[in-house]
Coordinates of C-alpha atoms in Angstrom, one line a residue:
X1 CA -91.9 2.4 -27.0
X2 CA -95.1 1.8 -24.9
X3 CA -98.2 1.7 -26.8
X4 CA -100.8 4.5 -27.1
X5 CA -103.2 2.3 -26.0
X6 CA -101.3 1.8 -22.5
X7 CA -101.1 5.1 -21.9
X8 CA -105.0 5.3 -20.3
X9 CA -103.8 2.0 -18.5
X10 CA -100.6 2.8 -16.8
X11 CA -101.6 6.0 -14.9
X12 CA -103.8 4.4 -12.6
X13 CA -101.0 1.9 -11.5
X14 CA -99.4 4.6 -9.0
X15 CA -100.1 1.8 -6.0
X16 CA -99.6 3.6 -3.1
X17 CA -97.0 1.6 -0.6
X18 CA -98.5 0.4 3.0
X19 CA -100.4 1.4 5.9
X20 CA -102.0 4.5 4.7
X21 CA -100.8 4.4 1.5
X22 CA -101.2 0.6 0.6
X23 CA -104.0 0.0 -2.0
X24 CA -104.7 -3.1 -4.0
X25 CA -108.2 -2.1 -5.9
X26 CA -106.8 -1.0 -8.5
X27 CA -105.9 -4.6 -9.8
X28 CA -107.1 -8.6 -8.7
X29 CA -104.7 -10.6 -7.2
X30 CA -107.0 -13.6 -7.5
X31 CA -107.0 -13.1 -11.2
X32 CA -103.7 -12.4 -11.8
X33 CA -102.6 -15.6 -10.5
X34 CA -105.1 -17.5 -12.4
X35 CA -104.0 -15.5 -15.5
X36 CA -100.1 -16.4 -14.7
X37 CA -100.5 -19.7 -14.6
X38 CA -102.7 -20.2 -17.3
X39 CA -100.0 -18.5 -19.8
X40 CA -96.7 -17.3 -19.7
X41 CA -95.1 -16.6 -17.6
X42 CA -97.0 -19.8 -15.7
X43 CA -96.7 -18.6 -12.3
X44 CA -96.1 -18.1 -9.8
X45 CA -92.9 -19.7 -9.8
X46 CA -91.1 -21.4 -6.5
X47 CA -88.3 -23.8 -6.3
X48 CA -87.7 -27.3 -5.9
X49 CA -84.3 -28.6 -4.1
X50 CA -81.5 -26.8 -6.7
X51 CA -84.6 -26.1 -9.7
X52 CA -87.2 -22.8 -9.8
X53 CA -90.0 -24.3 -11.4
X54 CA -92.8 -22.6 -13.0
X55 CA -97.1 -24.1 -12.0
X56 CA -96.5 -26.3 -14.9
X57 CA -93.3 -28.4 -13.3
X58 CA -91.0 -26.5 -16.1
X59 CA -87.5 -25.5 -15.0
X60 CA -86.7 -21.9 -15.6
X61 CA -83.1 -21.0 -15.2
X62 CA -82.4 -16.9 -16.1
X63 CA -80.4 -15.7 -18.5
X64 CA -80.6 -12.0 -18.7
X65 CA -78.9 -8.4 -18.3
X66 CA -78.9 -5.6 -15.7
X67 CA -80.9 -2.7 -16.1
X68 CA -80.3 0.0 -13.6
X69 CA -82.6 2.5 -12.5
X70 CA -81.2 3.1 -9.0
X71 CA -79.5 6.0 -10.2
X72 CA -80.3 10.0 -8.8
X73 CA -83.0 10.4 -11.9
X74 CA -84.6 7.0 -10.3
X75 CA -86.2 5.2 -14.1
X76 CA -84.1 2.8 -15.9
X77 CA -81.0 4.5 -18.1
X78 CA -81.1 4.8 -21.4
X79 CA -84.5 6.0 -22.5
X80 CA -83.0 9.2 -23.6
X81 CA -81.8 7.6 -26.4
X82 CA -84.0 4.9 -26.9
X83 CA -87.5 3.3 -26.5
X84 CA -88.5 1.0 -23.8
X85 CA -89.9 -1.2 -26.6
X86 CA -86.3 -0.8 -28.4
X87 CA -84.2 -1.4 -25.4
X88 CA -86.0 -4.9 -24.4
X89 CA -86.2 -5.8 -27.9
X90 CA -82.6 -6.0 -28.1
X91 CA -82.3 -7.8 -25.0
X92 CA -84.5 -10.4 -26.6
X93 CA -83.0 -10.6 -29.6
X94 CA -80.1 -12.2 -27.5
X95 CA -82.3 -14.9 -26.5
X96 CA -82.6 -13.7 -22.5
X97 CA -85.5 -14.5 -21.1
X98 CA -84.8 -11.9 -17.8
X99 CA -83.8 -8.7 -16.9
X100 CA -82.8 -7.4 -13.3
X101 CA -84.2 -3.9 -13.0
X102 CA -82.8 -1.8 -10.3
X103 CA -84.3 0.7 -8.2
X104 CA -83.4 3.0 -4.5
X105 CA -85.3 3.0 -1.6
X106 CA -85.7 6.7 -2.3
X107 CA -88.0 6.4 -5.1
X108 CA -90.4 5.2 -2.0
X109 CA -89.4 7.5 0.3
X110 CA -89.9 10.2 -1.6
X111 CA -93.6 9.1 -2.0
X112 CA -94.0 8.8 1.9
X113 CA -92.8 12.6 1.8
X114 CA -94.6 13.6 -0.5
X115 CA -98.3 12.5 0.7
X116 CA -98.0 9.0 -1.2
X117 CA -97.9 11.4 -4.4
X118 CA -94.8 10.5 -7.2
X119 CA -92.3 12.3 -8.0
X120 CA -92.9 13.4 -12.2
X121 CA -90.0 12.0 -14.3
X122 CA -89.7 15.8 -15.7
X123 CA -88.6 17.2 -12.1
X124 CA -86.8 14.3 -11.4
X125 CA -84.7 14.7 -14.6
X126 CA -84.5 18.8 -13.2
X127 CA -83.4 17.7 -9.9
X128 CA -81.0 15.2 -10.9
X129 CA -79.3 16.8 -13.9
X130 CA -80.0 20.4 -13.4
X131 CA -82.5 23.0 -15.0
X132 CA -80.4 23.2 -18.5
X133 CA -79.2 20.0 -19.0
X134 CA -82.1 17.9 -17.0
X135 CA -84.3 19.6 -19.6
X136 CA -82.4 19.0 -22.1
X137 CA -82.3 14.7 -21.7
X138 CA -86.3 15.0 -20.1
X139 CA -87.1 16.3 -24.5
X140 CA -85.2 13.5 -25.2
X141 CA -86.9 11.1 -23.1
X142 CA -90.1 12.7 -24.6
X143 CA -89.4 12.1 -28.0
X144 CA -88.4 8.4 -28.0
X145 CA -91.0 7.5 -25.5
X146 CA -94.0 9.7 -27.0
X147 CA -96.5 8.1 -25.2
X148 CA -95.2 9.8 -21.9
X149 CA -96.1 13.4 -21.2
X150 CA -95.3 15.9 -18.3
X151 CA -97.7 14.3 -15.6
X152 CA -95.6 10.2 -16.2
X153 CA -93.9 9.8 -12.9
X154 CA -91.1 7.9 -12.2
X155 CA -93.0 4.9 -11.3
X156 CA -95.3 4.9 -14.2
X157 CA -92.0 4.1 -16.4
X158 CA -90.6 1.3 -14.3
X159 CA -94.4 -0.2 -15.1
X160 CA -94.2 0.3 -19.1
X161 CA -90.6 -1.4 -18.6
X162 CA -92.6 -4.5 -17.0
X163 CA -95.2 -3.7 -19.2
X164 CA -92.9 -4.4 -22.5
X165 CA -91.2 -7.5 -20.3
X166 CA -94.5 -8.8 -20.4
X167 CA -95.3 -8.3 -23.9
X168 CA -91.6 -10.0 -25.1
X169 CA -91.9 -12.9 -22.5
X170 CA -89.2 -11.4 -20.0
X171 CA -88.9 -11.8 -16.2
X172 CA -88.5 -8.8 -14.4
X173 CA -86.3 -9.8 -11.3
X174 CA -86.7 -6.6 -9.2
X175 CA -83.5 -5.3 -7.3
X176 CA -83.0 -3.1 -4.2
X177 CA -79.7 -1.9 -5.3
X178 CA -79.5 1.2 -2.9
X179 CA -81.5 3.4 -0.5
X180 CA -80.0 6.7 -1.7
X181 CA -80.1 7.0 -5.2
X182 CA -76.5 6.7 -6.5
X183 CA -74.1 4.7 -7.8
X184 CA -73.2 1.4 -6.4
X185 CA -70.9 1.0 -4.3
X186 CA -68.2 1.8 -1.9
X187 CA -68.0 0.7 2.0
X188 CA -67.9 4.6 2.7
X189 CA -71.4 5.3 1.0
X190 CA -73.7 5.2 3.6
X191 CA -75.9 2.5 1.8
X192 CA -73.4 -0.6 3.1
X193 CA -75.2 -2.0 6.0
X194 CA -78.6 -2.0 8.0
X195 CA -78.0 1.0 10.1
X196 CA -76.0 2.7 7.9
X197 CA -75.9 7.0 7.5
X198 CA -78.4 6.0 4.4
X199 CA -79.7 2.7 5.1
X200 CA -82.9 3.2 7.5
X201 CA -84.1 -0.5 8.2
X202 CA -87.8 0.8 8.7
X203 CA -87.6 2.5 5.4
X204 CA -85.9 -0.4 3.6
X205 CA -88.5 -3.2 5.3
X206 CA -91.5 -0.4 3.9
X207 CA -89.6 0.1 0.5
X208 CA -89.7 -3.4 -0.2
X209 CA -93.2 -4.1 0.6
X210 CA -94.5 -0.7 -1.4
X211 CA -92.9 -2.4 -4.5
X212 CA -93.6 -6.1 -3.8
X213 CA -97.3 -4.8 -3.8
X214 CA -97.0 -2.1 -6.5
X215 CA -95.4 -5.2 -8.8
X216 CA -98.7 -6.9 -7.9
X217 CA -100.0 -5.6 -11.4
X218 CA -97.0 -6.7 -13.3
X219 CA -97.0 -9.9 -15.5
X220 CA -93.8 -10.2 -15.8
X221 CA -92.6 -9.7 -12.1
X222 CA -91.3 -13.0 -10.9
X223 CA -89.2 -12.3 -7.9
X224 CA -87.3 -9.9 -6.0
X225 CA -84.0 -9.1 -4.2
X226 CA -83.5 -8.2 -0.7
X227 CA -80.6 -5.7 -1.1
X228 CA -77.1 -5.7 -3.4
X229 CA -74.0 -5.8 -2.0
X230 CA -74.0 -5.8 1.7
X231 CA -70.7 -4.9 2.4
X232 CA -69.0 -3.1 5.8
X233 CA -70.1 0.4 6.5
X234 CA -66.4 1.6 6.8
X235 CA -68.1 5.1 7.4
X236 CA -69.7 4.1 11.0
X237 CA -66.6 2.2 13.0
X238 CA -69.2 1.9 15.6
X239 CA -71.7 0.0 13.7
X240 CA -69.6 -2.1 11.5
X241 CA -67.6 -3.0 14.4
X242 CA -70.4 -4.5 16.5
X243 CA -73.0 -5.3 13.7
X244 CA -71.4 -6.3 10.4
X245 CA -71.8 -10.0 10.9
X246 CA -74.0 -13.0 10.3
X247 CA -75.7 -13.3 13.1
X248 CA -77.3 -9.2 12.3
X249 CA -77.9 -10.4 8.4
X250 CA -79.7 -13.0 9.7
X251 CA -81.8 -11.2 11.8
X252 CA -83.0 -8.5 8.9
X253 CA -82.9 -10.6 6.2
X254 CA -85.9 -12.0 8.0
X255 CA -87.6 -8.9 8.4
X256 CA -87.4 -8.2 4.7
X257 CA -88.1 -12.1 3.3
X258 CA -91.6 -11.3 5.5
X259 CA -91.8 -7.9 4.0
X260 CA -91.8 -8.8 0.8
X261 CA -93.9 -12.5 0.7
X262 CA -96.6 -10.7 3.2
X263 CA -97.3 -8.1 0.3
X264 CA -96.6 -10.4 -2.3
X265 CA -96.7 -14.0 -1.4
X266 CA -95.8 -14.7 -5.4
X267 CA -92.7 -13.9 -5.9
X268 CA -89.4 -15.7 -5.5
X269 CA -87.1 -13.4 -2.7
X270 CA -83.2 -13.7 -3.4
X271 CA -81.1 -13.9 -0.5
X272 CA -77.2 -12.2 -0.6
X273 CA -74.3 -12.5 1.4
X274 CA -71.9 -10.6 2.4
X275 CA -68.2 -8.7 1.4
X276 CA -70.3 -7.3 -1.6
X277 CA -72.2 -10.4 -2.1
X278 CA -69.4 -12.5 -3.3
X279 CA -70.3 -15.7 -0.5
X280 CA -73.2 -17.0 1.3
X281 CA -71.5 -19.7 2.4
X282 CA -72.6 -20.4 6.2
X283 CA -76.2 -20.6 4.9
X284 CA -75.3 -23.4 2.3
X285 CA -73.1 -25.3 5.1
X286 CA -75.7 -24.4 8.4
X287 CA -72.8 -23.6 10.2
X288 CA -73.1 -20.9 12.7
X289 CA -74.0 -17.1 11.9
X290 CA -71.7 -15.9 14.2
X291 CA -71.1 -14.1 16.1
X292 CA -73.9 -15.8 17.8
X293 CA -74.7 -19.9 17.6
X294 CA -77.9 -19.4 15.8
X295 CA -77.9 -21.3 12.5
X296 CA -79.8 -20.7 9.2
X297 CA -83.4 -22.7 9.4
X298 CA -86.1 -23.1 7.1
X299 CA -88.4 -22.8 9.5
X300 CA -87.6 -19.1 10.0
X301 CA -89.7 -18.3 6.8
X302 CA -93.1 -20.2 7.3
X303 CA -94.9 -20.8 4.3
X304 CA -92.7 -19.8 1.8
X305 CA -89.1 -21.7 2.6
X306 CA -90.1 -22.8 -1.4
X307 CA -89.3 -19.2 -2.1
X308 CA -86.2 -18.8 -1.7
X309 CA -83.2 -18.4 -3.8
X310 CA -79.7 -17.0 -3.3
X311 CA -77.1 -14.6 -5.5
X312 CA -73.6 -14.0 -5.4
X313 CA -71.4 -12.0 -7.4
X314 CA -68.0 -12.1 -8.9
X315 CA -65.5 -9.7 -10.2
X316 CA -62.3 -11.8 -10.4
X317 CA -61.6 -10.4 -13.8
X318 CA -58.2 -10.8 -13.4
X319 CA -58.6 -14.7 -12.5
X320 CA -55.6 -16.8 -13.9
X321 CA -57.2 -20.0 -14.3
X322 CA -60.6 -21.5 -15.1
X323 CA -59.8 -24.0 -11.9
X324 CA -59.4 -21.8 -9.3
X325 CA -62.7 -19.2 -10.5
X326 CA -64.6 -22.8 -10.4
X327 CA -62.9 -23.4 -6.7
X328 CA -64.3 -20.2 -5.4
X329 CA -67.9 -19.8 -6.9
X330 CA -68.3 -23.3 -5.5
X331 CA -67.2 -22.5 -2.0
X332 CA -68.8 -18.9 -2.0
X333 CA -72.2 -20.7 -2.9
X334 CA -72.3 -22.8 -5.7
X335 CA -72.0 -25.6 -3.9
X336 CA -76.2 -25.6 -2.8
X337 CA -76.7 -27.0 -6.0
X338 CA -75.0 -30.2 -4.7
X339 CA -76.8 -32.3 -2.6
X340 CA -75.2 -34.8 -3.0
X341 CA -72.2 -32.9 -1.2
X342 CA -71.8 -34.3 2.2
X343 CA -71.1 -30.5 3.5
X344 CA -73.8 -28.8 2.1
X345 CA -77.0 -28.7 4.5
X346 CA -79.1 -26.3 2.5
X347 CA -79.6 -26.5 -0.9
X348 CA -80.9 -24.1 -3.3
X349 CA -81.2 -22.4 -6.9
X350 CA -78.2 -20.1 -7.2
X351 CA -77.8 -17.1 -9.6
X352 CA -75.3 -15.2 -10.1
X353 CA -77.2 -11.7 -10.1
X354 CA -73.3 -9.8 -11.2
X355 CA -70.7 -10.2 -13.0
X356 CA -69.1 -8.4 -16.0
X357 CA -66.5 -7.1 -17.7
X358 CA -65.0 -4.8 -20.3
X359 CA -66.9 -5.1 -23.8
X360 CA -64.3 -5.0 -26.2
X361 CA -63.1 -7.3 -28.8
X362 CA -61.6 -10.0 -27.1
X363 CA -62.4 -9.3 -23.4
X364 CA -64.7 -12.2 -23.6
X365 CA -62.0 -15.0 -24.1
X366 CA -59.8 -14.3 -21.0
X367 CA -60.1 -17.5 -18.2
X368 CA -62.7 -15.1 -16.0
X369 CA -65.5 -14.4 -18.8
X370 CA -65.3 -17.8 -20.3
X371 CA -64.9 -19.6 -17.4
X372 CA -68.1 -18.5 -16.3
X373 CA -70.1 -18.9 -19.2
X374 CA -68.3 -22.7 -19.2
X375 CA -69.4 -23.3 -15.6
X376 CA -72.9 -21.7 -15.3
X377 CA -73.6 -23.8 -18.2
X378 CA -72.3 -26.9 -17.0
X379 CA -74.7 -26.3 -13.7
X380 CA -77.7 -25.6 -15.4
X381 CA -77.6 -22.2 -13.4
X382 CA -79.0 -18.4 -13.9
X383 CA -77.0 -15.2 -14.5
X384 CA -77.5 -11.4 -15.1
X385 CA -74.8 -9.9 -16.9
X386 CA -73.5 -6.2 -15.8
X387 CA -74.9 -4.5 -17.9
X388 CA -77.2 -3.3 -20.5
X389 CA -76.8 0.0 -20.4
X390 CA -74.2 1.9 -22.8
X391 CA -74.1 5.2 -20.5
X392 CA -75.6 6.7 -17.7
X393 CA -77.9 9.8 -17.5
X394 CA -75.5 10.6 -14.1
X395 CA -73.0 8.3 -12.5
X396 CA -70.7 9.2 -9.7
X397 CA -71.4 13.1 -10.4
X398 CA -70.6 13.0 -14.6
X399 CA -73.4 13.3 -16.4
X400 CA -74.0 11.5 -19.7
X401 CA -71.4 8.6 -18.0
X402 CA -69.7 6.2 -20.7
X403 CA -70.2 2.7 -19.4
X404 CA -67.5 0.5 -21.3
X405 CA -68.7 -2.6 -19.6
X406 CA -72.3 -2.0 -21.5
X407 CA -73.6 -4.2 -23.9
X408 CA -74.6 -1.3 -25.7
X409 CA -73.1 1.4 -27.1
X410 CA -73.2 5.0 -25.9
X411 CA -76.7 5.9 -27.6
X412 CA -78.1 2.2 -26.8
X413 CA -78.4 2.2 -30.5
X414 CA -75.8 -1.4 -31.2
X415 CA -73.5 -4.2 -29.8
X416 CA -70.1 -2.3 -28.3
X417 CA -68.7 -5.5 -28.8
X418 CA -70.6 -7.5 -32.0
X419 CA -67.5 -10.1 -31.5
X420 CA -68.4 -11.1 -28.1
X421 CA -72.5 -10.7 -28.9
X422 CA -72.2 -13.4 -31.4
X423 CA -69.1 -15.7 -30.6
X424 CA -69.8 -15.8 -26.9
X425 CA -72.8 -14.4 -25.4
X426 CA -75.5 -15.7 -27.4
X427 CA -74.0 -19.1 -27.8
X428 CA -74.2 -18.8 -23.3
X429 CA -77.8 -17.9 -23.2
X430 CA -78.2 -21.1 -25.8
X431 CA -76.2 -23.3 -23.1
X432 CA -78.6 -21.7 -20.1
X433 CA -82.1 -20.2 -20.3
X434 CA -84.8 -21.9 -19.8
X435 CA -88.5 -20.8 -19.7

């Protein structure tokens, strides 16, 4: 729950994106550097060869959970059942020291439309869940987060959730998840690829430097994502035909590294890959991002190649052995850690921004899950867990969603799977976190 004492504070943070609606007065950039580095979280951080290192030469590897709030109500899930201060409590109390919060291009787009004015969190909960029921969850919302009232937009809650990050020592790693607000993802969603029915490149490059700046004011914000999942737009032959390649990734991931370090010059900017983020591979080897000749440089991101990190994904849940899982997350990206690999040209920190899998009893000690939690701890390497969240307010059209792959249970309240909590996850974030 965000203190009473906030409340005054957290309504003037509505930044308002760029061009016209880009503002910085309301807080110091100057200051808040010299304040980061001073105390935690001792930024801004950037990396060094395979490490992120914070301004006192610490390596910080994450260790955290998902958090979405890319879905159609557009602020994190849960806080119909519980508190902001509840919900990141218990993600400390694992011993994380990160969270990836999600978000859609929409949330911004919808302040563009809107004369750079936000959307309230009690119409969004109306639009997204109807009159009745959206009601209904917004009273909930209400009474666990009292501080709130019927003028909090959507934005002033993602800034409480950094807020409390703040206050508990967690890194907020900002994600674009989608452009529409939805669930993620299908190659027929029209949020696959830059071009795509939903994914306006303009609005995604604007998006991304309306948050970069709005996160100017957050503590805890240490870096941010480009997009998730890149994956073929199977709903446009035309465009996945002649643009889903390397060569067209390369070209607007460039646009939205600048985006985001020209609002924001702070933060660390993951780069994914594509087939739903599961490889990056031709960056870590500099072979050619066909189907041009063009390779990945450095040099394309002046001033801030110390910046940059990548992510994969895997969902190989049904993995037979531990050896083979290892095989592929090294090919796929793994393998920038290694230097001293004579194929790999680039090296970098890697995180593995997804992965996940059903929370029951014993889930946990099939090859996939403990293979991962064996290997990530064996490179020294960061991870965000799918997911936090024990339900949805709306997911794929059913309201009130059960998310069996959630930490949580249903009402956020406990561990849906105490067994794995205590005999494998906590003992992982022992074996990984740092900072």
């Amino acid at each position: 729950m965000v203190n009473l004492s906030l409340r005054s504070s957290l309504v003037p943070l509505l930044a308002l994106g760029s061009s016209l609606f880009l503002s910085g007065s309301w807080a110091s950039p100057v200051n808040a550097v010299d304040d980061r580095q001073a105390s935690w979280p001792y930024g801004p951080l950037v990396t060094s060869g395979r490490d992120i290192k914070n301004a006192r030469g610490d390596t910080i590897v994450y260790a955290g959970t998902n958090w979405p709030g890319h879905g159609e109500v557009m602020i994190p899930d849960g806080l119909g059942y519980q508190s902001i201060e509840t919900v990141v409590s218990k993600i400390k109390s694992l011993g994380m020291n990160s969270i990836r919060l999600t978000y859609a291009i929409q949330l911004i787009d919808d302040i563009y439309a809107n004369n750079g004015k936000d959307t309230t969190v009690k119409d969004s909960f109306i639009k997204a869940l109807g009159q009745s029921n959206g009601t209904k969850v917004y009273n909930q919302f209400l009474a666990k987060n009292p501080s709130f009232d019927d003028s909090t937009t959507r934005l002033q809650v993602f800034d409480a959730v950094a807020a409390e990050c703040a206050k508990q020592n967690i890194y907020v790693h900002l994600d674009n998840h989608m452009s529409k607000a939805a669930w993620c993802c299908s190659t027929t969603d029209g949020n696959s690829w830059f071009g795509d029915r939903d994914y306006n490149v303009d609005n995604w490059v604007r998006g991304l430097t309306y948050m970069a700046n709005h996160g100017k004011s957050w503590t805890a914000l240490a870096s941010m994502s480009l997009r998730n999942e890149l994956r073929k737009p199977d709903s446009n032959a035309t465009l996945r035909d002649k643009s889903y390649n390397w060569q067209d990734w390369y070209t607007n991931i460039k646009k939205g590294t600048s985006a985001i370090n020209g609002a924001n010059a702070g933060l660390l900017i993951f780069l994914s890959g594509l087939d739903f983020d599961t490889y990056i591979t031709p960056v870590v080897q500099g072979t050619a991002l066909t189907p041009g000749s063009g390779k990945f440089s450095t040099a394309d991101f002046p001033g801030y190649a110390d910046k940059l990190v990548l992510e994969i994904h895997t969902y190989q849940n049904d993995v037979a052995s531990c050896s083979s899982l290892r095989s592929s997350l090294y090919q796929n990206g793994y393998q920038a850690l290694h230097a001293d690999d004579a194929k790999t040209v680039n090296v970098f920190p890697v995180v593995l921004t997804e992965f996940g899998f059903q929370q029951t009893a014993t889930e946990w000690q099939r090859p996939y899950a403990s293979c991962i939690a064996e290997y990530l701890a064996e490179e020294k390497a960061g991870w965000f867990i799918w997911v936090v969240s024990g339900s949805y307010y709306i997911r794929s059209g059913t309201q009130d969603f059960e998310e069996t792959w959630g930490l949580l249970t249903h009402d956020w309240s406990d561990w849906r799977s105490p067994q794995y909590v205590e005999g494998g996850l906590k003992p992982f974030v022992k074996n990984t976190a740092q900072g």
